[in-house]
Short mmCIF file of C-alpha atoms (C1' of nucleotides) in Angstrom, two decimals:
data_model
loop_
_atom_site.label_atom_id
_atom_site.label_comp_id
_atom_site.label_asym_id
_atom_site.label_seq_id
_atom_site.Cartn_x
_atom_site.Cartn_y
_atom_site.Cartn_z
CA UNK A 8 -29.02 9.96 -8.16
CA UNK A 9 -27.31 9.01 -11.47
CA UNK A 10 -25.04 6.00 -11.82
CA UNK A 11 -23.17 7.34 -14.38
CA UNK A 12 -22.53 10.61 -12.77
CA UNK A 13 -20.80 8.61 -9.54
CA UNK A 14 -18.81 6.58 -11.84
CA UNK A 15 -17.25 9.62 -13.60
CA UNK A 16 -16.60 11.25 -9.88
CA UNK A 17 -15.09 7.83 -9.03
CA UNK A 18 -12.87 7.32 -12.18
CA UNK A 19 -11.72 10.89 -12.14
CA UNK A 20 -10.82 10.84 -8.42
CA UNK A 21 -8.73 7.56 -9.35
CA UNK A 22 -6.86 9.14 -12.23
CA UNK A 23 -6.33 12.31 -10.58
CA UNK A 24 -4.71 10.40 -8.02
CA UNK A 25 -2.56 7.84 -10.03
CA UNK A 26 -1.68 10.13 -12.94
CA UNK A 27 -1.85 13.68 -11.44
CA UNK A 28 -4.80 16.23 -12.55
CA UNK A 29 -3.18 17.90 -15.11
CA UNK A 30 -2.11 15.00 -16.82
CA UNK A 31 -5.43 13.27 -16.81
CA UNK A 32 -7.69 14.63 -20.24
CA UNK A 33 -11.52 14.34 -20.03
CA UNK A 34 -10.78 11.91 -23.16
CA UNK A 35 -9.15 9.28 -21.03
CA UNK A 36 -11.81 10.05 -18.28
CA UNK A 37 -14.69 9.14 -20.15
CA UNK A 38 -13.18 6.55 -21.82
CA UNK A 39 -12.53 4.51 -18.54
CA UNK A 40 -15.52 5.29 -17.00
CA UNK A 41 -17.49 4.14 -20.14
CA UNK A 42 -19.34 6.89 -21.34
CA UNK A 43 -18.82 9.79 -23.22
CA UNK A 44 -17.70 13.56 -23.05
CA UNK A 45 -21.52 14.73 -23.87
CA UNK A 46 -22.35 13.06 -20.47
CA UNK A 47 -19.49 14.15 -18.42
CA UNK A 48 -20.49 17.85 -19.49
CA UNK A 49 -23.89 17.50 -19.11
CA UNK A 50 -23.06 16.62 -15.26
CA UNK A 51 -20.05 19.12 -14.71
CA UNK A 52 -19.93 21.73 -17.17
CA UNK A 53 -16.21 22.31 -16.95
CA UNK A 54 -13.20 20.01 -16.33
CA UNK A 55 -12.59 22.63 -13.35
CA UNK A 56 -15.70 21.90 -11.97
CA UNK A 57 -15.35 18.32 -12.17
CA UNK A 58 -12.00 18.65 -10.14
CA UNK A 59 -13.69 20.78 -7.52
CA UNK A 60 -16.38 18.13 -7.29
CA UNK A 61 -13.64 15.43 -6.76
CA UNK A 62 -11.95 17.30 -4.37
CA UNK A 63 -15.12 17.93 -2.26
CA UNK A 64 -16.34 14.31 -2.55
CA UNK A 65 -12.78 13.12 -1.46
CA UNK A 66 -13.02 15.17 1.91
CA UNK A 67 -16.34 14.43 2.38
CA UNK A 68 -15.41 10.37 2.22
CA UNK A 69 -12.35 10.75 4.43
CA UNK A 70 -14.03 12.91 7.07
CA UNK A 71 -17.06 10.52 7.73
CA UNK A 72 -15.05 7.41 7.42
CA UNK A 73 -12.40 9.11 10.28
CA UNK A 74 -15.70 10.25 12.22
CA UNK A 75 -16.95 6.68 11.78
CA UNK A 76 -13.52 5.44 13.33
CA UNK A 77 -13.53 8.04 16.31
CA UNK A 78 -17.22 7.75 17.63
CA UNK A 79 -17.40 7.07 21.48
CA UNK A 80 -13.79 7.36 22.71
CA UNK A 81 -12.95 9.45 25.80
CA UNK A 82 -11.83 12.62 25.03
CA UNK A 83 -8.39 12.27 26.50
CA UNK A 84 -7.56 9.32 24.21
CA UNK A 85 -8.92 10.38 21.01
CA UNK A 86 -5.96 12.37 19.91
CA UNK A 87 -3.64 9.32 20.41
CA UNK A 88 -6.32 6.78 18.70
CA UNK A 89 -6.61 9.21 15.87
CA UNK A 90 -2.87 8.38 14.65
CA UNK A 91 -3.69 4.92 14.90
CA UNK A 92 -6.59 5.56 12.41
CA UNK A 93 -4.24 7.40 10.06
CA UNK A 94 -1.69 4.88 10.33
CA UNK A 95 -4.69 2.09 9.21
CA UNK A 96 -5.21 4.65 6.25
CA UNK A 97 -1.90 5.32 5.04
CA UNK A 98 -0.64 1.87 5.19
CA UNK A 99 -4.12 0.53 3.35
CA UNK A 100 -2.94 -1.02 -0.52
CA UNK A 101 -5.25 1.43 -2.01
CA UNK A 102 -3.70 4.44 -0.53
CA UNK A 103 -3.58 7.00 -2.92
CA UNK A 104 -2.30 10.16 -0.75
CA UNK A 105 -4.39 13.41 0.32
CA UNK A 106 -5.99 14.70 -2.62
CA UNK A 107 -5.80 18.56 -1.57
CA UNK A 108 -2.02 18.30 -1.00
CA UNK A 109 -1.23 17.13 -4.48
CA UNK A 110 -4.20 19.68 -5.86
CA UNK A 111 -2.40 22.41 -4.07
CA UNK A 112 0.96 21.82 -5.53
CA UNK A 113 -0.54 21.28 -9.44
CA UNK A 114 -2.21 24.86 -8.92
CA UNK A 115 0.13 27.03 -6.96
CA UNK A 116 -1.76 30.21 -7.65
CA UNK A 117 -3.35 31.32 -4.49
CA UNK A 118 -6.28 32.69 -6.47
CA UNK A 119 -6.65 29.85 -8.21
CA UNK A 120 -10.40 27.99 -7.24
CA UNK A 121 -8.50 24.73 -6.99
CA UNK A 122 -6.04 26.07 -4.79
CA UNK A 123 -8.17 27.87 -2.57
CA UNK A 124 -10.53 24.72 -1.85
CA UNK A 125 -7.32 22.58 -1.19
CA UNK A 126 -6.42 25.19 1.50
CA UNK A 127 -10.07 25.38 2.82
CA UNK A 128 -10.05 21.95 3.30
CA UNK A 129 -6.47 21.82 4.88
CA UNK A 130 -7.89 24.58 7.29
CA UNK A 131 -10.80 22.49 8.40
CA UNK A 132 -8.60 19.64 9.06
CA UNK A 133 -6.52 21.73 11.32
CA UNK A 134 -9.85 22.97 12.92
CA UNK A 135 -10.97 19.28 13.48
CA UNK A 136 -7.93 18.64 15.01
CA UNK A 137 -8.15 21.46 17.24
CA UNK A 138 -11.59 20.54 18.38
CA UNK A 139 -10.10 17.06 19.65
CA UNK A 140 -7.07 19.01 21.17
CA UNK A 141 -10.06 21.30 22.93
CA UNK A 142 -11.61 18.11 23.99
CA UNK A 143 -8.52 16.55 25.63
CA UNK A 144 -7.74 19.76 27.24
CA UNK A 145 -4.68 20.72 25.80
CA UNK A 146 -3.39 24.33 26.76
CA UNK A 147 -2.85 25.61 23.29
CA UNK A 148 -5.11 23.64 21.09
CA UNK A 149 -4.53 25.66 17.94
CA UNK A 150 -0.61 25.26 18.55
CA UNK A 151 -0.86 21.48 19.10
CA UNK A 152 -3.37 21.06 16.64
CA UNK A 153 -0.78 22.61 14.22
CA UNK A 154 2.04 20.62 15.22
CA UNK A 155 0.08 17.46 14.64
CA UNK A 156 -1.03 18.41 11.40
CA UNK A 157 2.75 18.84 10.30
CA UNK A 158 3.18 15.43 11.27
CA UNK A 159 0.26 14.01 9.49
CA UNK A 160 0.48 15.79 6.44
CA UNK A 161 4.56 14.95 6.60
CA UNK A 162 3.66 11.55 6.70
CA UNK A 163 1.43 11.39 4.02
CA UNK A 164 3.68 13.55 1.68
CA UNK A 165 6.53 10.96 2.49
CA UNK A 166 4.24 7.93 1.91
CA UNK A 167 3.34 9.42 -1.21
CA UNK A 168 6.48 10.07 -2.48
CA UNK A 169 7.96 6.53 -1.26
CA UNK A 170 5.29 3.60 -0.32
CA UNK A 171 6.55 1.85 2.49
CA UNK A 172 8.38 4.70 3.91
CA UNK A 173 7.32 4.21 7.55
CA UNK A 174 7.22 7.56 8.22
CA UNK A 175 3.79 7.84 9.84
CA UNK A 176 5.23 5.20 12.50
CA UNK A 177 7.71 7.70 13.62
CA UNK A 178 4.98 10.42 13.66
CA UNK A 179 2.93 8.30 15.81
CA UNK A 180 5.92 8.41 18.30
CA UNK A 181 6.69 12.07 17.89
CA UNK A 182 3.00 13.06 18.06
CA UNK A 183 2.71 11.13 21.81
CA UNK A 184 5.56 12.96 23.21
CA UNK A 185 4.15 16.58 21.70
CA UNK A 186 0.62 15.58 23.25
CA UNK A 187 2.12 14.54 26.33
CA UNK A 188 3.79 18.19 26.73
CA UNK A 189 0.99 19.81 25.91
CA UNK A 190 -1.50 18.15 28.61
CA UNK A 191 0.63 18.10 31.31
CA UNK A 192 3.48 20.80 31.09
CA UNK B 26 29.34 28.68 -19.49
CA UNK B 27 26.43 29.95 -21.48
CA UNK B 28 24.51 33.23 -20.39
CA UNK B 29 21.09 31.88 -22.10
CA UNK B 30 21.45 28.23 -20.67
CA UNK B 31 21.68 29.61 -17.21
CA UNK B 32 18.68 32.14 -18.12
CA UNK B 33 16.50 29.44 -19.17
CA UNK B 34 17.12 27.54 -16.15
CA UNK B 35 16.39 30.49 -13.76
CA UNK B 36 12.98 31.21 -16.00
CA UNK B 37 11.90 27.81 -15.97
CA UNK B 38 12.43 27.20 -12.17
CA UNK B 39 10.52 30.13 -11.57
CA UNK B 40 7.57 29.48 -13.84
CA UNK B 41 7.33 26.07 -12.62
CA UNK B 42 7.14 27.16 -8.78
CA UNK B 43 4.78 29.91 -9.75
CA UNK B 44 2.44 28.23 -12.15
CA UNK B 45 3.15 24.60 -12.10
CA UNK B 46 5.34 22.55 -14.39
CA UNK B 47 2.81 20.66 -16.46
CA UNK B 48 0.77 24.16 -16.80
CA UNK B 49 4.15 25.83 -17.93
CA UNK B 50 4.83 25.32 -21.71
CA UNK B 51 7.94 25.69 -23.39
CA UNK B 52 6.86 28.52 -25.39
CA UNK B 53 6.10 30.31 -22.56
CA UNK B 54 9.58 29.74 -20.93
CA UNK B 55 11.42 30.79 -23.93
CA UNK B 56 9.16 33.70 -24.56
CA UNK B 57 10.08 35.05 -20.78
CA UNK B 58 13.83 34.08 -21.08
CA UNK B 59 13.87 35.85 -24.34
CA UNK B 60 15.20 33.30 -26.50
CA UNK B 61 13.70 30.57 -28.96
CA UNK B 62 13.06 26.98 -28.73
CA UNK B 63 15.64 26.27 -31.01
CA UNK B 64 17.95 27.25 -28.33
CA UNK B 65 16.31 25.46 -25.36
CA UNK B 66 16.26 22.29 -27.03
CA UNK B 67 20.07 22.73 -28.10
CA UNK B 68 20.82 23.08 -24.55
CA UNK B 69 18.15 20.46 -23.14
CA UNK B 70 17.07 18.11 -25.33
CA UNK B 71 13.62 17.54 -24.22
CA UNK B 72 11.31 19.20 -21.76
CA UNK B 73 11.54 16.30 -19.00
CA UNK B 74 15.60 16.97 -19.27
CA UNK B 75 14.97 20.72 -18.54
CA UNK B 76 12.50 19.57 -15.38
CA UNK B 77 15.51 17.17 -14.06
CA UNK B 78 18.06 19.90 -14.45
CA UNK B 79 15.79 22.79 -12.82
CA UNK B 80 15.43 20.23 -9.84
CA UNK B 81 18.75 19.63 -9.38
CA UNK B 82 20.20 23.00 -9.61
CA UNK B 83 17.41 24.03 -7.09
CA UNK B 84 18.48 21.03 -4.78
CA UNK B 85 21.73 22.40 -5.13
CA UNK B 86 21.78 25.84 -4.88
CA UNK B 87 19.73 24.89 -1.56
CA UNK B 88 22.27 22.78 -0.06
CA UNK B 89 24.98 25.13 -0.63
CA UNK B 90 23.16 28.07 0.53
CA UNK B 91 22.53 25.86 3.68
CA UNK B 92 25.80 24.44 4.50
CA UNK B 93 27.16 28.20 4.28
CA UNK B 94 24.70 29.07 7.25
CA UNK B 95 25.26 25.76 9.10
CA UNK B 96 29.10 26.23 9.24
CA UNK B 97 31.38 26.53 12.24
CA UNK B 98 28.78 25.74 14.91
CA UNK B 99 28.69 23.32 18.17
CA UNK B 100 27.15 20.15 16.90
CA UNK B 101 24.75 20.04 20.03
CA UNK B 102 23.35 23.56 18.76
CA UNK B 103 23.20 22.86 15.00
CA UNK B 104 19.91 20.80 15.06
CA UNK B 105 18.38 23.68 16.85
CA UNK B 106 19.76 26.34 14.69
CA UNK B 107 19.06 24.94 11.42
CA UNK B 108 15.30 25.54 12.39
CA UNK B 109 16.09 29.50 12.30
CA UNK B 110 17.71 28.89 8.97
CA UNK B 111 14.91 27.22 7.62
CA UNK B 112 12.38 29.64 9.26
CA UNK B 113 14.77 32.66 7.60
CA UNK B 114 14.13 30.85 4.21
CA UNK B 115 10.67 29.96 4.46
CA UNK B 116 9.92 33.44 5.64
CA UNK B 117 11.60 35.16 2.79
CA UNK B 118 9.27 36.89 0.49
CA UNK B 119 10.69 35.07 -2.44
CA UNK B 120 9.93 31.56 -0.88
CA UNK B 121 8.09 29.88 -3.46
CA UNK B 122 8.14 26.36 -1.66
CA UNK B 123 10.04 23.14 -2.01
CA UNK B 124 10.69 22.19 -5.61
CA UNK B 125 10.74 18.42 -5.26
CA UNK B 126 7.72 18.38 -2.77
CA UNK B 127 5.59 19.84 -5.88
CA UNK B 128 7.25 17.66 -8.55
CA UNK B 129 6.40 14.61 -6.93
CA UNK B 130 2.77 15.50 -6.62
CA UNK B 131 2.58 16.27 -10.41
CA UNK B 132 4.31 13.20 -11.14
CA UNK B 133 2.87 10.77 -8.77
CA UNK B 134 4.07 7.70 -10.86
CA UNK B 135 7.04 6.02 -8.81
CA UNK B 136 8.41 5.15 -11.95
CA UNK B 137 8.82 8.67 -13.56
CA UNK B 138 12.24 9.87 -13.85
CA UNK B 139 10.93 13.25 -12.15
CA UNK B 140 9.43 11.76 -9.36
CA UNK B 141 12.11 9.73 -8.83
CA UNK B 142 14.91 12.32 -8.67
CA UNK B 143 12.13 14.25 -6.14
CA UNK B 144 12.12 11.11 -3.83
CA UNK B 145 16.03 11.03 -4.27
CA UNK B 146 16.41 14.40 -3.06
CA UNK B 147 13.87 13.88 -0.22
CA UNK B 148 15.88 11.10 0.97
CA UNK B 149 19.21 13.09 0.86
CA UNK B 150 17.79 15.99 2.94
CA UNK B 151 17.03 13.36 5.38
CA UNK B 152 20.65 12.16 5.30
CA UNK B 153 21.65 15.32 5.85
CA UNK B 154 19.38 15.77 8.95
CA UNK B 155 20.50 12.15 9.91
CA UNK B 156 24.26 13.37 9.81
CA UNK B 157 23.21 16.55 12.03
CA UNK B 158 21.37 14.19 14.72
CA UNK B 159 24.38 11.57 14.55
CA UNK B 160 26.64 14.61 15.46
CA UNK B 161 24.54 16.03 18.28
CA UNK B 162 24.56 12.39 19.67
CA UNK B 163 20.92 11.46 19.47
CA UNK B 164 20.11 7.75 20.55
CA UNK B 165 18.67 6.86 17.21
CA UNK B 166 19.50 9.33 14.54
CA UNK B 167 17.62 8.06 11.84
CA UNK B 168 14.15 8.41 13.78
CA UNK B 169 15.01 12.05 15.00
CA UNK B 170 15.99 12.91 11.57
CA UNK B 171 12.74 11.67 9.91
CA UNK B 172 10.23 13.27 12.54
CA UNK B 173 12.26 16.44 11.98
CA UNK B 174 11.81 16.09 8.29
CA UNK B 175 8.10 15.66 8.66
CA UNK B 176 8.12 18.84 10.48
CA UNK B 177 9.90 20.79 7.96
CA UNK B 178 8.34 19.69 4.94
CA UNK B 179 4.95 19.68 6.77
CA UNK B 180 5.99 23.85 7.37
CA UNK B 181 7.00 24.17 3.75
CA UNK B 182 3.84 22.44 2.62
CA UNK B 183 1.24 24.90 4.72
CA UNK B 184 3.51 27.79 3.73
CA UNK B 185 3.13 26.57 0.13
CA UNK B 186 -0.72 26.67 0.65
CA UNK B 187 -1.13 29.51 2.56
CA UNK B 188 1.75 32.58 2.71
CA UNK B 189 1.93 33.69 6.41
CA UNK B 190 0.75 30.35 7.76
CA UNK B 191 3.40 30.60 10.76
CA UNK B 192 3.36 27.03 10.64
CA UNK B 193 7.29 27.39 11.17
CA UNK B 194 7.19 29.06 14.13
CA UNK B 195 5.10 25.99 15.95
CA UNK B 196 7.25 23.70 13.95
CA UNK B 197 10.42 24.77 15.72
CA UNK B 198 8.77 24.51 19.06
CA UNK B 199 7.87 21.00 18.44
CA UNK B 200 11.08 20.46 17.23
CA UNK B 201 13.05 21.45 20.36
CA UNK B 202 10.88 19.09 22.23
CA UNK B 203 11.78 16.28 20.08
CA UNK B 204 15.13 17.16 20.04
CA UNK B 205 15.37 17.22 24.04
CA UNK B 206 13.48 14.00 24.42
CA UNK B 207 16.12 12.59 21.76
CA UNK B 208 19.14 13.91 23.37
CA UNK B 209 18.51 13.26 27.31
CA UNK B 210 15.88 10.40 27.15
"C1'" DT C 25 37.71 41.62 -44.69
"C1'" DA C 26 36.79 36.51 -44.34
"C1'" DT C 27 35.36 32.37 -41.26
"C1'" DG C 28 32.43 30.01 -38.78
"C1'" DA C 29 29.87 28.93 -34.89
"C1'" DA C 30 25.89 30.87 -31.93
"C1'" DA C 31 21.53 32.62 -32.10
"C1'" DT C 32 17.71 34.04 -34.27
"C1'" DA C 33 13.25 34.06 -37.04
"C1'" DT C 34 9.53 31.49 -38.89
"C1'" DA C 35 7.12 27.84 -40.25
"C1'" DC C 36 5.35 23.85 -39.37
"C1'" DA C 37 4.21 18.83 -38.01
"C1'" DA C 38 1.66 15.75 -35.12
"C1'" DA C 39 -0.53 15.12 -31.22
"C1'" DT C 40 -3.65 16.37 -27.56
"C1'" DC C 41 -6.39 19.66 -25.01
"C1'" DT C 42 -11.36 21.36 -23.51
"C1'" DG C 43 -15.59 21.97 -25.26
"C1'" DT C 44 -19.67 21.80 -28.85
"C1'" DA C 45 -22.67 20.36 -32.56
"C1'" DT C 46 -25.89 16.95 -34.68
"C1'" DA C 47 -27.78 13.11 -35.12
"C1'" DT C 48 -28.98 8.39 -33.91
"C1'" DT C 49 -30.06 5.06 -30.30
"C1'" DT C 50 -31.71 3.05 -26.02
"C1'" DC C 51 -35.43 2.23 -22.77
"C1'" DA C 52 -38.55 3.21 -19.33
"C1'" DT C 53 -43.71 5.00 -18.86
"C1'" DG C 54 -48.07 6.02 -20.25
"C1'" DC D 25 -47.45 0.28 -29.21
"C1'" DA D 26 -46.11 5.43 -28.83
"C1'" DT D 27 -43.70 9.12 -26.52
"C1'" DG D 28 -39.84 11.60 -24.90
"C1'" DA D 29 -36.17 12.10 -21.99
"C1'" DA D 30 -31.26 9.78 -21.09
"C1'" DA D 31 -27.45 8.50 -23.34
"C1'" DT D 32 -24.96 7.64 -26.95
"C1'" DA D 33 -21.51 7.79 -31.31
"C1'" DT D 34 -19.23 10.56 -34.64
"C1'" DA D 35 -17.57 14.59 -35.98
"C1'" DC D 36 -15.61 19.12 -35.39
"C1'" DA D 37 -13.83 23.38 -34.24
"C1'" DG D 38 -9.97 25.98 -32.04
"C1'" DA D 39 -6.61 26.36 -28.87
"C1'" DT D 40 -2.16 24.65 -26.93
"C1'" DT D 41 1.35 20.81 -26.46
"C1'" DT D 42 6.00 19.14 -27.66
"C1'" DG D 43 9.49 19.04 -30.98
"C1'" DT D 44 12.12 19.98 -35.69
"C1'" DA D 45 13.26 22.05 -40.31
"C1'" DT D 46 15.35 25.80 -42.55
"C1'" DA D 47 17.35 29.56 -43.73
"C1'" DT D 48 18.58 34.02 -41.86
"C1'" DT D 49 21.64 37.19 -38.97
"C1'" DT D 50 24.63 38.45 -35.37
"C1'" DC D 51 29.35 38.57 -33.97
"C1'" DA D 52 33.77 37.38 -31.94
"C1'" DT D 53 38.21 35.80 -34.01
"C1'" DA D 54 41.84 34.69 -37.22
#
DNA sequence: TATGAAATATACAAATCTGTATATTTCATG
DNA sequence: CATGAAATATACAGATTTGTATATTTCATA
């Protein structure tokens, strides 16, 4: 509803990705967003709360974008084409990484709320892959989904570490082999 | 030479892994190590310097451990057995993750010294895998090495996020397929 | 026992962090 | 124009951060 609320979310998301979460103070966020701490704490009553909302919005936006790309495709081809979309995402100039991967590294304690949300989002992504694997007729959909998630998250990690790594190119080739083996074998 | 220096390195490494780097102050480190800031700053003249030394020692120790495990094996079997050792490492109770993966997430800026060292260590690990792939007679050793590194780093990431994920089990199966394809095909 | 380096305790500086209190200004709506 | 909620500026509290200054104590060695 509020424009300032959205602005804060957007700015925080950007700063968290480019500078890290713990290295970004709320003073910086409100300065870039062009507002004050009073407003920030009105909408998000703690920094941890803001972090959680940023993560949730990021995950929702990503899933919505991916779902839009994936619509109206044959089940057997969906898994392959998924990697085309992931490649488009990773190689885009404004790619900044997978938010929940970084967040879980900054909050390693498994009891921490941010870590728990990150783990939940990772689980949901694997579940999404498992759905695609099931539709495609894989023998062991959970196994294939986990293997593909390793390739995707590994490629994202590699690209976070070094832009232009080209990792996704080789992840795609590996995925093709694994998908074929899981469907035929 | 100095026992305190080693103690500080060890304690810092442990705290960085369990609580995160930016969330661990030097006051905490010296308190746990049973010394004072004066001593810490005598050996490591800044926190960033300490972080870099912790990363370097961690990487050296890991490579030394792995090299010890890998000695006297047939080149064609080394790649497979590598995953057995990685599994042993990941499933050990005191496994705390891959230090350079977390560090690069906490310092996302590619110009940052900690990020650069992390990227360098990741590159060295891929190079090590490429050496094994070459010895094994892979057609495109660089490609296979990159794919295997995606599986390993992905599995480590998964285990960092949730202990007992079992990801390495499926990474091994995927690796077996990819290795066979790279050697035969 | 005397010397001198290593380590220590204590205190502090200066900056930054999250979060709040207070009072003023903007601005759409009645 | 008047009312009232939203947003603002300003200032501050209290804790924590990295890093240093100073002075004392430990302790092996000459």
